[in-house]
Coordinates of C-alpha atoms in Angstrom, one line a residue:
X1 CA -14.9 20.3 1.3
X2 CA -18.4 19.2 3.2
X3 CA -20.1 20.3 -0.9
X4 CA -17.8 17.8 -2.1
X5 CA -18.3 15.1 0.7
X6 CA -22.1 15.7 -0.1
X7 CA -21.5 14.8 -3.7
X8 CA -19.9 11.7 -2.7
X9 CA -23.1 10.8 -0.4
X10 CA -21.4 11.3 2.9
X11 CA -24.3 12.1 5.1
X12 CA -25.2 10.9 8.3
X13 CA -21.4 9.4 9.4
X14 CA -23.0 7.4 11.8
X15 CA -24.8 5.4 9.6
X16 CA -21.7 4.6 7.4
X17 CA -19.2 4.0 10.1
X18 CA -18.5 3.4 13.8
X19 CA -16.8 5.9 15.4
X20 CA -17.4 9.0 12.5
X21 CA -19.7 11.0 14.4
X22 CA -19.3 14.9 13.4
X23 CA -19.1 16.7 16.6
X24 CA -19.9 20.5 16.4
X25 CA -17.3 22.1 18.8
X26 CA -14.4 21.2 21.1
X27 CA -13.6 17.7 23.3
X28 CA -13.7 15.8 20.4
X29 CA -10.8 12.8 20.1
X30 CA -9.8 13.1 16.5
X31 CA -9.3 16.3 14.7
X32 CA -8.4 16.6 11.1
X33 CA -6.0 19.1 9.2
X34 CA -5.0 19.8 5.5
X35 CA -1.4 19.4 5.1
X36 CA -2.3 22.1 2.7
X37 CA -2.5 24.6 5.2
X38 CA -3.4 23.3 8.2
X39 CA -7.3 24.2 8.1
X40 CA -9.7 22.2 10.2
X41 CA -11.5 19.5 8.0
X42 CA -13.1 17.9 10.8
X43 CA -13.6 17.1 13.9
X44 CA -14.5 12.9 15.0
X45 CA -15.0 10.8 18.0
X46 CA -12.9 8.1 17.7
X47 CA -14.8 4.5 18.2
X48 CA -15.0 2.7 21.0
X49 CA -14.1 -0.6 21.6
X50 CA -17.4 -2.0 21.9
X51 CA -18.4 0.0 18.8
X52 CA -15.3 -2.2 17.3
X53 CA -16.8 -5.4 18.6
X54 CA -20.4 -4.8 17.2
X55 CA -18.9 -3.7 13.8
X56 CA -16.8 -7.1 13.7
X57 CA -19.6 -9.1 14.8
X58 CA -21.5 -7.1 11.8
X59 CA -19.2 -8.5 9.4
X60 CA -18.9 -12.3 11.1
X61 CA -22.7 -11.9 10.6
X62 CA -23.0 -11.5 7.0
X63 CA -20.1 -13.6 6.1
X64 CA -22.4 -17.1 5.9
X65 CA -24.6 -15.2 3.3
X66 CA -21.8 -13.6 1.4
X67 CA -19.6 -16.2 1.5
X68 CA -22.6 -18.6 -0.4
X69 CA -23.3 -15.9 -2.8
X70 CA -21.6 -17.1 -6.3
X71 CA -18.2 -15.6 -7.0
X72 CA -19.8 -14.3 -10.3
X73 CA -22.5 -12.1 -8.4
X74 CA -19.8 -10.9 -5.4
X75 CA -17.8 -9.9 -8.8
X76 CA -21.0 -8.2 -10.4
X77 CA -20.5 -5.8 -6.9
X78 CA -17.5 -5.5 -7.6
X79 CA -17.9 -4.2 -10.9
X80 CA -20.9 -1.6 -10.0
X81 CA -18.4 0.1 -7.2
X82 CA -15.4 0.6 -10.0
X83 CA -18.2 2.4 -12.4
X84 CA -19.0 4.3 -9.2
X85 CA -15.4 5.7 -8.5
X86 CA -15.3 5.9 -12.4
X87 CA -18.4 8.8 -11.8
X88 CA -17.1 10.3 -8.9
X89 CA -13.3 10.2 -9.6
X90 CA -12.7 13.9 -9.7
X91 CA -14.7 14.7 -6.7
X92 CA -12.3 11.5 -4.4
X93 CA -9.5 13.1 -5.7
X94 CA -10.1 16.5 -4.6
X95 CA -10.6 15.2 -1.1
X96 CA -7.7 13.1 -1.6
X97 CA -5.6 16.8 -2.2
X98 CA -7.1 18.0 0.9
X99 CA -6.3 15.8 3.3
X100 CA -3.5 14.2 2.1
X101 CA -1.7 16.7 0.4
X102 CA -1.6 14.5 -3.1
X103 CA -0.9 17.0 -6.3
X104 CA -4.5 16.8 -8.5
X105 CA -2.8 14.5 -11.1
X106 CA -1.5 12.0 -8.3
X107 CA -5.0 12.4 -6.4
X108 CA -6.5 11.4 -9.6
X109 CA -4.0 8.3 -10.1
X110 CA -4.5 7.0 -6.9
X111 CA -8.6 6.6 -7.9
X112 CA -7.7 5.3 -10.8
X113 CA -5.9 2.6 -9.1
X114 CA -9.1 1.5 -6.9
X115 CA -10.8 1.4 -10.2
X116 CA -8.5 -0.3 -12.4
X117 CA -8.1 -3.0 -9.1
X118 CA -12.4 -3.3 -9.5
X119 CA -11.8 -4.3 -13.0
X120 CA -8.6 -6.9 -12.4
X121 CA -10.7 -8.3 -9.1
X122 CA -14.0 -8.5 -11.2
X123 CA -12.2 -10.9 -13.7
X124 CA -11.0 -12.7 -10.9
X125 CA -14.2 -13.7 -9.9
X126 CA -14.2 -16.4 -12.6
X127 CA -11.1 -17.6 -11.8
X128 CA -10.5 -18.3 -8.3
X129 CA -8.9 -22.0 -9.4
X130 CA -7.7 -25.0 -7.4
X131 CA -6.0 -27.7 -9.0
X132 CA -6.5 -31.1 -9.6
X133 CA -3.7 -32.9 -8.6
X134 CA -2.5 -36.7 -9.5
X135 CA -3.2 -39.7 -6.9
X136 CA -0.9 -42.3 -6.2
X137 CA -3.8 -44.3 -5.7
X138 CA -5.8 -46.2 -7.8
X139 CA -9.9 -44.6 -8.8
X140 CA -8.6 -41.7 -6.5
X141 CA -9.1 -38.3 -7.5
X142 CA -6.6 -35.9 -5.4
X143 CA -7.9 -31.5 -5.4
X144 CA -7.4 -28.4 -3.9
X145 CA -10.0 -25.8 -3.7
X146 CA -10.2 -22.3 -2.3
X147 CA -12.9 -21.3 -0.1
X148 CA -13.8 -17.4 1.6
X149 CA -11.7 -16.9 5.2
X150 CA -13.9 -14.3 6.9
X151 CA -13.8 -10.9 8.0
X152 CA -10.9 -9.5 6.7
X153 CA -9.2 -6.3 9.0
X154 CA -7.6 -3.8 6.5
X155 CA -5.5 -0.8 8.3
X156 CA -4.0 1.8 6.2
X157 CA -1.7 4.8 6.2
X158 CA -2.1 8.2 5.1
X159 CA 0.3 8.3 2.3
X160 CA -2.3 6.0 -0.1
X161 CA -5.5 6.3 1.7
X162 CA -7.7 4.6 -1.1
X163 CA -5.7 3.1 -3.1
X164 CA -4.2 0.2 -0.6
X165 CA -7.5 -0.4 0.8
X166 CA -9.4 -0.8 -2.5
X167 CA -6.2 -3.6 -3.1
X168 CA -7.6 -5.3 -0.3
X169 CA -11.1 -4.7 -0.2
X170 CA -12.2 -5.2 -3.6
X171 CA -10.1 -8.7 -3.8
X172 CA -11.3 -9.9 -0.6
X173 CA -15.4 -9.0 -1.7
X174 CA -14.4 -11.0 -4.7
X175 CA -13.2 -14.2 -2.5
X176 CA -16.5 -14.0 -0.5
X177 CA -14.6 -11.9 3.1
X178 CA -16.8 -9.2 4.7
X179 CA -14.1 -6.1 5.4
X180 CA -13.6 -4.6 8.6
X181 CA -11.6 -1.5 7.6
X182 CA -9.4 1.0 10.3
X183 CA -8.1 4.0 8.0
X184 CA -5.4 6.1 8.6
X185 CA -6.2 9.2 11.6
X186 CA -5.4 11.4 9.4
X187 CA -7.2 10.4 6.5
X188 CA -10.6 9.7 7.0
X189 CA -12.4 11.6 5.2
X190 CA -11.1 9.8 2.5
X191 CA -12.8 6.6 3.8
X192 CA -15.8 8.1 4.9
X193 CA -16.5 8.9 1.3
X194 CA -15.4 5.8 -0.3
X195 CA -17.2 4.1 2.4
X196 CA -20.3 6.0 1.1
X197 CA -19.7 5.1 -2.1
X198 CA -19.7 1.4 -1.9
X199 CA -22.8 1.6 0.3
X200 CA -24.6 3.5 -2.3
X201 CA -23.7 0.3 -4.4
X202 CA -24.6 -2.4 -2.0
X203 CA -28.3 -0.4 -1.1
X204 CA -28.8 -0.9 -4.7
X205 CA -28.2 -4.7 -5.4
X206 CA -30.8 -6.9 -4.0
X207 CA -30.0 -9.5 -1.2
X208 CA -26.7 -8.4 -0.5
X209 CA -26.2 -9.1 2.6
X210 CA -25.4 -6.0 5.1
X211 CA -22.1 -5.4 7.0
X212 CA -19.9 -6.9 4.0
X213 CA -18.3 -3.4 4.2
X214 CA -17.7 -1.9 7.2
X215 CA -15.6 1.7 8.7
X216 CA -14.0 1.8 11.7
X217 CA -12.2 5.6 12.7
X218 CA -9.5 6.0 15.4
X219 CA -5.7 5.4 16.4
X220 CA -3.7 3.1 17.2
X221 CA -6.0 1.3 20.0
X222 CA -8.4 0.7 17.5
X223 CA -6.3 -0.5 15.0
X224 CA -5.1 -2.9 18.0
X225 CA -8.8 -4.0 18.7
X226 CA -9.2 -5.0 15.2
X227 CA -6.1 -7.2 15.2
X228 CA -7.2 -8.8 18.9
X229 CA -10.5 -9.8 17.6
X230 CA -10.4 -13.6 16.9
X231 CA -13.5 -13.4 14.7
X232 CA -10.8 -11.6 12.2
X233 CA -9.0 -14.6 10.5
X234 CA -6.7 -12.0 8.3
X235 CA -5.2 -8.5 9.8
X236 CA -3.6 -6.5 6.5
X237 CA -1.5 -3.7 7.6
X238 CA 0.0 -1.0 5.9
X239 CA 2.1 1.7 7.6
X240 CA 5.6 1.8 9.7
X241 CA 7.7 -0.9 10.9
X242 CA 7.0 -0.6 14.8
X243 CA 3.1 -0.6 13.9
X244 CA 3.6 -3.9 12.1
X245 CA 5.7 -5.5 14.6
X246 CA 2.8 -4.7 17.2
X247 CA -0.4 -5.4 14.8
X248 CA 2.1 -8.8 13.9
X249 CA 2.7 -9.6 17.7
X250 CA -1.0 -9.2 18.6
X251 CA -2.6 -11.2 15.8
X252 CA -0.2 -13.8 16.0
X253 CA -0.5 -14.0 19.6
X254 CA -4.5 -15.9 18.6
X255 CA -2.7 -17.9 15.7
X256 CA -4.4 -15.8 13.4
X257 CA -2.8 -14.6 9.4
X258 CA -1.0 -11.4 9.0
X259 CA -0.8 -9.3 5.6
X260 CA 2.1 -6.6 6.5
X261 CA 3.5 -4.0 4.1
X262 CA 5.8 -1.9 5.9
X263 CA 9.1 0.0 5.4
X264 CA 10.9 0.5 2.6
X265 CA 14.1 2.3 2.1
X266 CA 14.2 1.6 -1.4
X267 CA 17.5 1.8 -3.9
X268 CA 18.9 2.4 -7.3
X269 CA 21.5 1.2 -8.8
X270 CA 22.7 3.4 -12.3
X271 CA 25.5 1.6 -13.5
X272 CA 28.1 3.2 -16.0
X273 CA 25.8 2.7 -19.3
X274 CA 22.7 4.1 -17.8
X275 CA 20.8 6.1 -19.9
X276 CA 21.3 9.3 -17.8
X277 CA 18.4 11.5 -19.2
X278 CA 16.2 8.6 -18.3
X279 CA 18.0 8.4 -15.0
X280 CA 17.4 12.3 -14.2
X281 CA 13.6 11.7 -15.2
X282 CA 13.2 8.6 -13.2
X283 CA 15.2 9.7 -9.8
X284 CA 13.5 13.1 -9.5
X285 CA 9.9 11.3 -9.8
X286 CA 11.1 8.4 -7.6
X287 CA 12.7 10.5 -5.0
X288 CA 10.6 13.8 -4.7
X289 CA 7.2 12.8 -6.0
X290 CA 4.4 12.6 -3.1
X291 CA 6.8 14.6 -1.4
X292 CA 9.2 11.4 -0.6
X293 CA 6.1 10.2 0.8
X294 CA 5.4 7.0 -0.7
X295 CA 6.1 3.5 0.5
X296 CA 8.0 3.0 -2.8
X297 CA 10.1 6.1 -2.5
X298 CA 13.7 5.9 -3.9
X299 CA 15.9 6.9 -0.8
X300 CA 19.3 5.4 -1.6
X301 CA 20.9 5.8 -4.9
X302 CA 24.1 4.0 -5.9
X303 CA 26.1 5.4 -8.5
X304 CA 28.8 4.2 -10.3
X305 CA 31.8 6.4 -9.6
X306 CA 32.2 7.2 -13.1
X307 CA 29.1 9.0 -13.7
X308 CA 28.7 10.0 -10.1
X309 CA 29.9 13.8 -10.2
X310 CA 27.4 14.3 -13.8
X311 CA 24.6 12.5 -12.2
X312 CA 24.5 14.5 -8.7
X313 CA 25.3 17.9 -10.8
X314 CA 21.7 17.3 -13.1
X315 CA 19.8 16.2 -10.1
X316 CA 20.2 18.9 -8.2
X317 CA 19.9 21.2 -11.1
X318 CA 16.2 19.8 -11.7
X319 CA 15.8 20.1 -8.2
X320 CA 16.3 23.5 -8.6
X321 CA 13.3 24.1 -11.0
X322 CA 10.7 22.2 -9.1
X323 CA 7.4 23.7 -8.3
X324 CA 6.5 23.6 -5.1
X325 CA 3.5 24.8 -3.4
X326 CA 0.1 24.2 -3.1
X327 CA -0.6 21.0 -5.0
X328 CA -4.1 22.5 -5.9
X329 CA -2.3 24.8 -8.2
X330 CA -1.7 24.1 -11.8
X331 CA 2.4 23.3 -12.6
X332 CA 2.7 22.4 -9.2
X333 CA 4.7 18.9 -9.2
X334 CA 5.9 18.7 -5.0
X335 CA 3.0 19.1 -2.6
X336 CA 3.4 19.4 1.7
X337 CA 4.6 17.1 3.9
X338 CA 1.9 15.7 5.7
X339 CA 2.5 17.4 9.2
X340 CA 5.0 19.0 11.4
X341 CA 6.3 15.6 12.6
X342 CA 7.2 14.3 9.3
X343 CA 8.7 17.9 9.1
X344 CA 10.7 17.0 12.5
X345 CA 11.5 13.7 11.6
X346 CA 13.5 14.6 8.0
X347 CA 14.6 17.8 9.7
X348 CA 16.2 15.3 12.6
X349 CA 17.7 13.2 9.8
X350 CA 19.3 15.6 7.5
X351 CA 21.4 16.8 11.6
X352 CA 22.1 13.3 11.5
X353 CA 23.5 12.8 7.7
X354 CA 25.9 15.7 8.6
X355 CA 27.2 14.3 12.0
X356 CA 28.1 11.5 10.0
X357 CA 29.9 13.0 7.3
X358 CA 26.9 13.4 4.6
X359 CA 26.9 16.7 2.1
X360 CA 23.4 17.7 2.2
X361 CA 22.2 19.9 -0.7
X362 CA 18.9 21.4 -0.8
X363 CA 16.4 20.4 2.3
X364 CA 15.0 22.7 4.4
X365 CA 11.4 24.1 5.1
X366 CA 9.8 26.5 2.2
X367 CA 8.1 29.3 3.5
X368 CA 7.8 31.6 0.5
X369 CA 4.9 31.5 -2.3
X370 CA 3.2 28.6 -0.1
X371 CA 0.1 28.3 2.0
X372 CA 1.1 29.1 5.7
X373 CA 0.1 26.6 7.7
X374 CA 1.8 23.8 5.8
X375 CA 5.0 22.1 6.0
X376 CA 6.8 22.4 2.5
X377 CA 10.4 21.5 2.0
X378 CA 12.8 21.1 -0.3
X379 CA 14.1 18.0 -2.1
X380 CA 17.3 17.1 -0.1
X381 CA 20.4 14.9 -1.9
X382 CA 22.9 13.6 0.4
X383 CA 26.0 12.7 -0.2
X384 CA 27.3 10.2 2.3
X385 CA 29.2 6.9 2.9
X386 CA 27.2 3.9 2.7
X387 CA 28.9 2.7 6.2
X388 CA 26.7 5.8 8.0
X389 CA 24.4 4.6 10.6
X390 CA 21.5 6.9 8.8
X391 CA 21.8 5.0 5.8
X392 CA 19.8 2.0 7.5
X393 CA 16.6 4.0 8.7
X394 CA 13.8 5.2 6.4
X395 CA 12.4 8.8 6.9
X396 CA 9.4 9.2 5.0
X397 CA 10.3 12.8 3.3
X398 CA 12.2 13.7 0.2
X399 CA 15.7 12.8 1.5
X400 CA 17.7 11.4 -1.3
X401 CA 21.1 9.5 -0.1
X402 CA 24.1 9.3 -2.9
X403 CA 26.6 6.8 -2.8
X404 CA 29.5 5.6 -5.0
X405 CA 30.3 2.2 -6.0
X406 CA 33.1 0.7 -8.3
X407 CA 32.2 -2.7 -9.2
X408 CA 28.8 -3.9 -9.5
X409 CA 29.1 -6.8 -6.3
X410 CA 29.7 -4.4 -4.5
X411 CA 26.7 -2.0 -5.5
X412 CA 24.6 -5.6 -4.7
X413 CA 26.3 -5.6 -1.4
X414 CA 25.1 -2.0 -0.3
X415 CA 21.8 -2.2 -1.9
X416 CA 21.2 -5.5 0.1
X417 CA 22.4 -4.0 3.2
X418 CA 19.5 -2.6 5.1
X419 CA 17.0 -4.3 6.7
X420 CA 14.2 -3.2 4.5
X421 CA 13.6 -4.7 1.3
X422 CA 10.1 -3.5 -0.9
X423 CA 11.5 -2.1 -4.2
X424 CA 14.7 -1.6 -6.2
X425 CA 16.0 -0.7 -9.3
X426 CA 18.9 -1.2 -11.4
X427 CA 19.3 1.4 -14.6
X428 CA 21.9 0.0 -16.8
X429 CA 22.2 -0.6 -20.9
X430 CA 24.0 -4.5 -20.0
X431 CA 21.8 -6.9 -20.4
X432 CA 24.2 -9.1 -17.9
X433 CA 23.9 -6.7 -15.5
X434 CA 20.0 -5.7 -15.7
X435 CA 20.1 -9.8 -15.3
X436 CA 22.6 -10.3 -12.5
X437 CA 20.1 -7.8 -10.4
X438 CA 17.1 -9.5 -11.1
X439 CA 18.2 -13.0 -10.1
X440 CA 18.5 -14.8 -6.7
X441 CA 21.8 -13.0 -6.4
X442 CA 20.9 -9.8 -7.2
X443 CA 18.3 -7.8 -4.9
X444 CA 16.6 -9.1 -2.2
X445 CA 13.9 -6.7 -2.4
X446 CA 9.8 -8.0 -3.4
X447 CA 10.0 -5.4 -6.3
X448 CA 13.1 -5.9 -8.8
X449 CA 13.1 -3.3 -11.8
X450 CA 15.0 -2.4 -14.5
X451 CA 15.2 0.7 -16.4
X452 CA 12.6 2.6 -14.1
X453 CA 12.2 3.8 -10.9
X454 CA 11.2 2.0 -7.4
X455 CA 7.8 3.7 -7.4
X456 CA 4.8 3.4 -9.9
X457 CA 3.8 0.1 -9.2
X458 CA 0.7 -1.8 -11.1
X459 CA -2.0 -3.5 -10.2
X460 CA -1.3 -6.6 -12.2
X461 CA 1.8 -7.3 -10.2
X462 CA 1.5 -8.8 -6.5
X463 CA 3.3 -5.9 -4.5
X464 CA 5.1 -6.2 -1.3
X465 CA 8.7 -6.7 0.2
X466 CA 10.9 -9.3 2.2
X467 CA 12.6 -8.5 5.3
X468 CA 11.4 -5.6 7.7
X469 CA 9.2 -5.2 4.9
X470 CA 6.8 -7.4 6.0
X471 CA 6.6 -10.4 3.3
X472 CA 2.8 -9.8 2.3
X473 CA 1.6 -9.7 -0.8
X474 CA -1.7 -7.4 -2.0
X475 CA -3.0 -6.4 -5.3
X476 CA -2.6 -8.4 -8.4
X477 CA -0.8 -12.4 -9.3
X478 CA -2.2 -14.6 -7.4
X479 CA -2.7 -12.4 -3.9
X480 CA -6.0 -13.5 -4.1
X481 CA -4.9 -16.5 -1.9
X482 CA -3.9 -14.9 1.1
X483 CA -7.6 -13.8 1.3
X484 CA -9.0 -17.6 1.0
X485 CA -8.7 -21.0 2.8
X486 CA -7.4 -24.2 0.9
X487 CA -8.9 -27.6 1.1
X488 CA -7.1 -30.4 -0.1
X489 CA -9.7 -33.4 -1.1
X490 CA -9.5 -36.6 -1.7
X491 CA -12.5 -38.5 -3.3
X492 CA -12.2 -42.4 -3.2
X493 CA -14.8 -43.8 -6.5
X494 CA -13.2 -47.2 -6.3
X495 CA -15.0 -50.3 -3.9
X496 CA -11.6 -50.6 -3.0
X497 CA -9.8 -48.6 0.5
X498 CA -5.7 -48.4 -0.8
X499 CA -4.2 -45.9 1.7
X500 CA -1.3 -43.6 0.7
X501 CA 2.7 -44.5 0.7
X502 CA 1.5 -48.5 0.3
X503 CA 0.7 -49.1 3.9
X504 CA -1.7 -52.1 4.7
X505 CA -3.7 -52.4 7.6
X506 CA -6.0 -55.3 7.3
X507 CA -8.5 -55.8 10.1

C-alpha cells in the first residue's frame, strides 16, 4: 500500500493536506482499515478547526487570481490532471480496492469516471454561456452572464471516494472556484493520493495560483466547520440523510447554497413484457454490485404478479453462483461490506423484514473462503408487503425487497411511496408504459430509466434526486451553474432613459 501511495506522489501529508499527518504509534484520532480484512492502512490526526480555517482562508486567497485566469487556461488544468489519472489509473484503483473494498474492475471504473468528467469539464471551459435576452425597451440590450462563486466545500462518502469529488472538483476548477475538500473518514487515502496528483499538476503550470485545491481529513466536526464557514458560498454533500439535514441546517443557517445528494432507496418496476434475461442481468448488478453499496443501488423491486414467482426463482438462482470474496481476486464479482456497522445495520434490517412478515432468502455473514477480518455477506431477496414499515428506510447493503403489483398505477403508487427519490427504473417491452413512467406521472425520482438498471449512471447526465434525496444536481447538463453566480445586465446605448413596464417619472 505505502509502494503504491509513493507512486502516486504521496509524500510528506502535511504538505498536501490539513489534518494528514502520519503518526507512528498509538493516540492518534483517525485510524484506517481495509474492509478487505481489517488491516491497519493508517493511522491520522484529524484537523483542527483552526487548521480548517487557514485552509479556507487558503482557498478565499487564491480565488481573485483564479477566478481572473481565462476559463480556457483553468480548462487547460483541467485537462493535464485527467492525462494524470489517465497514467496512474491502475495504481488509484488498487488503493481504491483497499480501502474501500471496490472489486479491481469497479476500482478501475470509478477512475475512469474522474477522467472521463476532466474531459466533459475541459469542453466546458468554452462554453460556460449566458444568454442574451430581448428588451422591452428601446436601444436596450438585456444579458445574463455567469461569473466564479468562491470556495466551493465538497464532502464525500466512502462508497465513491473519487469519483463524486472529481464531479465537483473538476467542474468547479473549470468555473474559476478554489475547492475545499472533507473526504470520507474512512477513505482518505484515496484523497490523499488524488490530492497529490492534482498538486503534481498545479506545481507544474506556471502562475497558478496556490490553494485552488485543497484536503481537509476528519469526521463529522470537520465536515460541520466546513459548512459553518461563511467564506464557503457552496457546501456539496454526499452521504446519508441525517448528515445532509445537518450540513443543510448549518449552511443555510448563514444564507449560504447547498449541493446535497443523499438517500436513495431506489426501485424497479418489470412489467409483464419485460425482457426477463435482461431483467436477471440488470437486478443482480443493480442490487448486489458494490456490495449494495452504492447510492444508486436497486433496493425495491416491483413485479408484476404474473412473472413474479419466475423472476424471484432465477434471481436467487444467480445469487446462488456469485463469487464472493476478496475483490482482489480474479472472478470475484461481490466484495465486503465496508465495516461491521454496515454489517449490523443490514443484519438489524433483515430481523426487521421478518417481524413484519418478509421471506428473506439468502443474507447472512460469509465466513468461509474469505479474508478474516472482513464483513462478507450474502445477497438477501425479501419478499414482503409494500405496506411494511422497513420498506421506507434505506440500508446501504445488498438487501433486495420483492413486491407484487397488478396494474401498473398501482406499481407508480408504491414506487412513489417512500420518501427518497434518486433513481428508478421501469423494464417493460410497451412503449406506453416505458412512457407513462417517464412522464410527470410516472416516477418522481431525479433518475428515470428504462430498460436498465437504477445504477450506472454517466457523466453526461446531471445526476441527483428529489425528495429526501436532496434536489442537487452534480456531474454533467448544465450542473455547471450551481458552481457560478448569474448577473443579469442591462446596457442602455440610446440618449434616451425609458424605464421598464412604461412607467414615467419626469423630474
Amino acid at each position: 500500500m505505502i509502494e503504491v501511495l509513493r507512486r502516486l506522489g504521496v509524500g510528506e501529508l502535511r504538505a498536501i493536506a490539513a489534518g494528514a499527518e502520519w503518526q507512528a504509534g498509538g493516540g492518534a484520532s483517525l485510524a484506517v482499515r481495509s474492509p478487505i480484512d481489517g488491516a491497519a492502512l493508517g493511522e491520522f490526526r484529524a484537523a483542527s478547526a483552526a487548521q480548517v480555517e487557514a485552509v479556507i482562508w487558503g482557498a478565499e486567497c487564491a480565488f481573485p487570481a483564479w477566478r481572473d485566469t481565462p476559463a480556457p487556461v483553468r480548462g487547460e488544468l483541467v485537462r493535464r490532471i485527467g492525462n494524470a489519472f489517465r497514467e496512474h489509473q491502475a495504481d488509484l484503483a488498487e488503493v481504491v480496492t483497499l480501502e474501500v473494498g471496490k472489486i479491481a474492475a469497479e476500482a478501475r471504473g470509478e477512475v475512469q469516471e474522474v477522467i472521463d468528467i476532466c474531459d466533459f469539464a475541459v469542453g466546458l471551459s468554452r462554453q460556460l454561456y449566458g444568454k442574451t435576452i430581448a428588451s422591452e425597451r428601446p436601444a436596450h440590450r438585456l444579458a445574463e452572464y455567469w461569473h466564479p462563486l468562491g470556495p466551493i466545500g465538497v464532502i464525500t462518502a466512502f462508497n465513491f471516494p473519487v469519483a463524486v469529488w472529481a464531479w465537483n472538483a473538476m467542474i468547479g476548477l473549470v468555473c474559476g472556484d478554489p475547492i475545499v475538500w472533507k473526504p470520507s473518514e474512512k477513505a482518505p487515502l484515496c484523497a490523499l493520493a488524488c490530492q497529490a496528483l492534482v498538486q503534481s499538476v498545479i506545481n507544474e503550470m506556471p502562475r497558478t495560483p496556490a490553494g485552488i485545491s485543497n484536503l481537509v481529513i476528519g469526521r463529522a466536526d470537520v465536515g460541520q466547520a466546513l459548512a459553518a464557514s461563511p467564506l464557503v458560498p457552496l457546501v456539496s454533500a454526499t452521504g446519508s440523510v441525517p448528515m445532509g439535514r445537518a450540513v443543510a441546517q448549518t449552511v443555510g443557517g448563514r444564507l449560504g447554497r447547498t449541493l446535497l445528494e443523499l438517500g436513495g432507496n431506489n426501485g424497479m418496476v418489470v412489467a409483464p413484457s419485460a425482457d426477463l434475461e435482461l431483467a436477471v442481468r440488470s437486478i443482480v448488478f443493480a442490487a448486489a454490485g458494490t456490495c449494495g453499496q452504492r447510492c444508486t443501488t436497486l433496493r425495491r423491486l416491483i413485479v408484476h404478479e404474473s412473472i413474479a414467482d419466475e423472476l424471484h426463482n432465477r434471481i436467487i438462482s444467480v445469487y446462488g453462483r456469485l463469487v464472493i470474496g476478496d475483490p482482489r481476486r480474479e472472478g470475484v464479482l461481490v466484495g465486503p461490506l465496508i465495516d461491521e456497522r454496515a454489517y449490523n445495520a443490514m443484519e438489524s434490517a433483515l430481523v426487521a423484514a421478518r417481524e413484519q412478515g418478509g421471506s428473506v432468502h439468502g443474507g447472512g455473514r460469509v465466513t468461509d473462503g474469505v479474508p478474516k477480518g472482513g464483513y462478507y455477506v450474502r445477497p438477501a431477496l425479501v419478499e414482503i408487503s409494500p405496506e411494511a414499515p422497513i420498506i421506507q428506510q434505506e440500508t446501504f447493503a445488498p438487501i433486495l425487497y420483492l413486491m407484487r403489483y397488478q396494474e401498473l398505477d398501482d406499481a407508480v403508487r408504491i414506487h412513489n411511496g417512500v420518501p427518497q427519490g434518486l433513481s428508478s427504473a421501469i423494464l417493460t417491452r410497451d412503449v406506453r408504459e416505458a412512457e407513462r413512467f417517464c412522464s410527470a406521472a410516472g416516477s418522481d425520482c431525479g433518475i428515470v430509466n428504462v430498460n436498465v438498471g437504477t445504477s450506472g449512471a454517466e457523466i453526461g447526465g446531471a445526476f441527483g434526486g428529489e425528495k429526501e434525496t436532496g434536489g442537487g444536481r452534480e456531474s454533467g447538463s448544465d450542473s455547471w451553474k450551481a458552481y457560478m453566480r448569474r448577473v443579469t445586465s442591462t446596457v442602455n446605448y440610446s440618449d434616451a432613459l425609458p424605464l421598464a413596464q412604461g412607467i414615467k417619472f419626469d423630474v
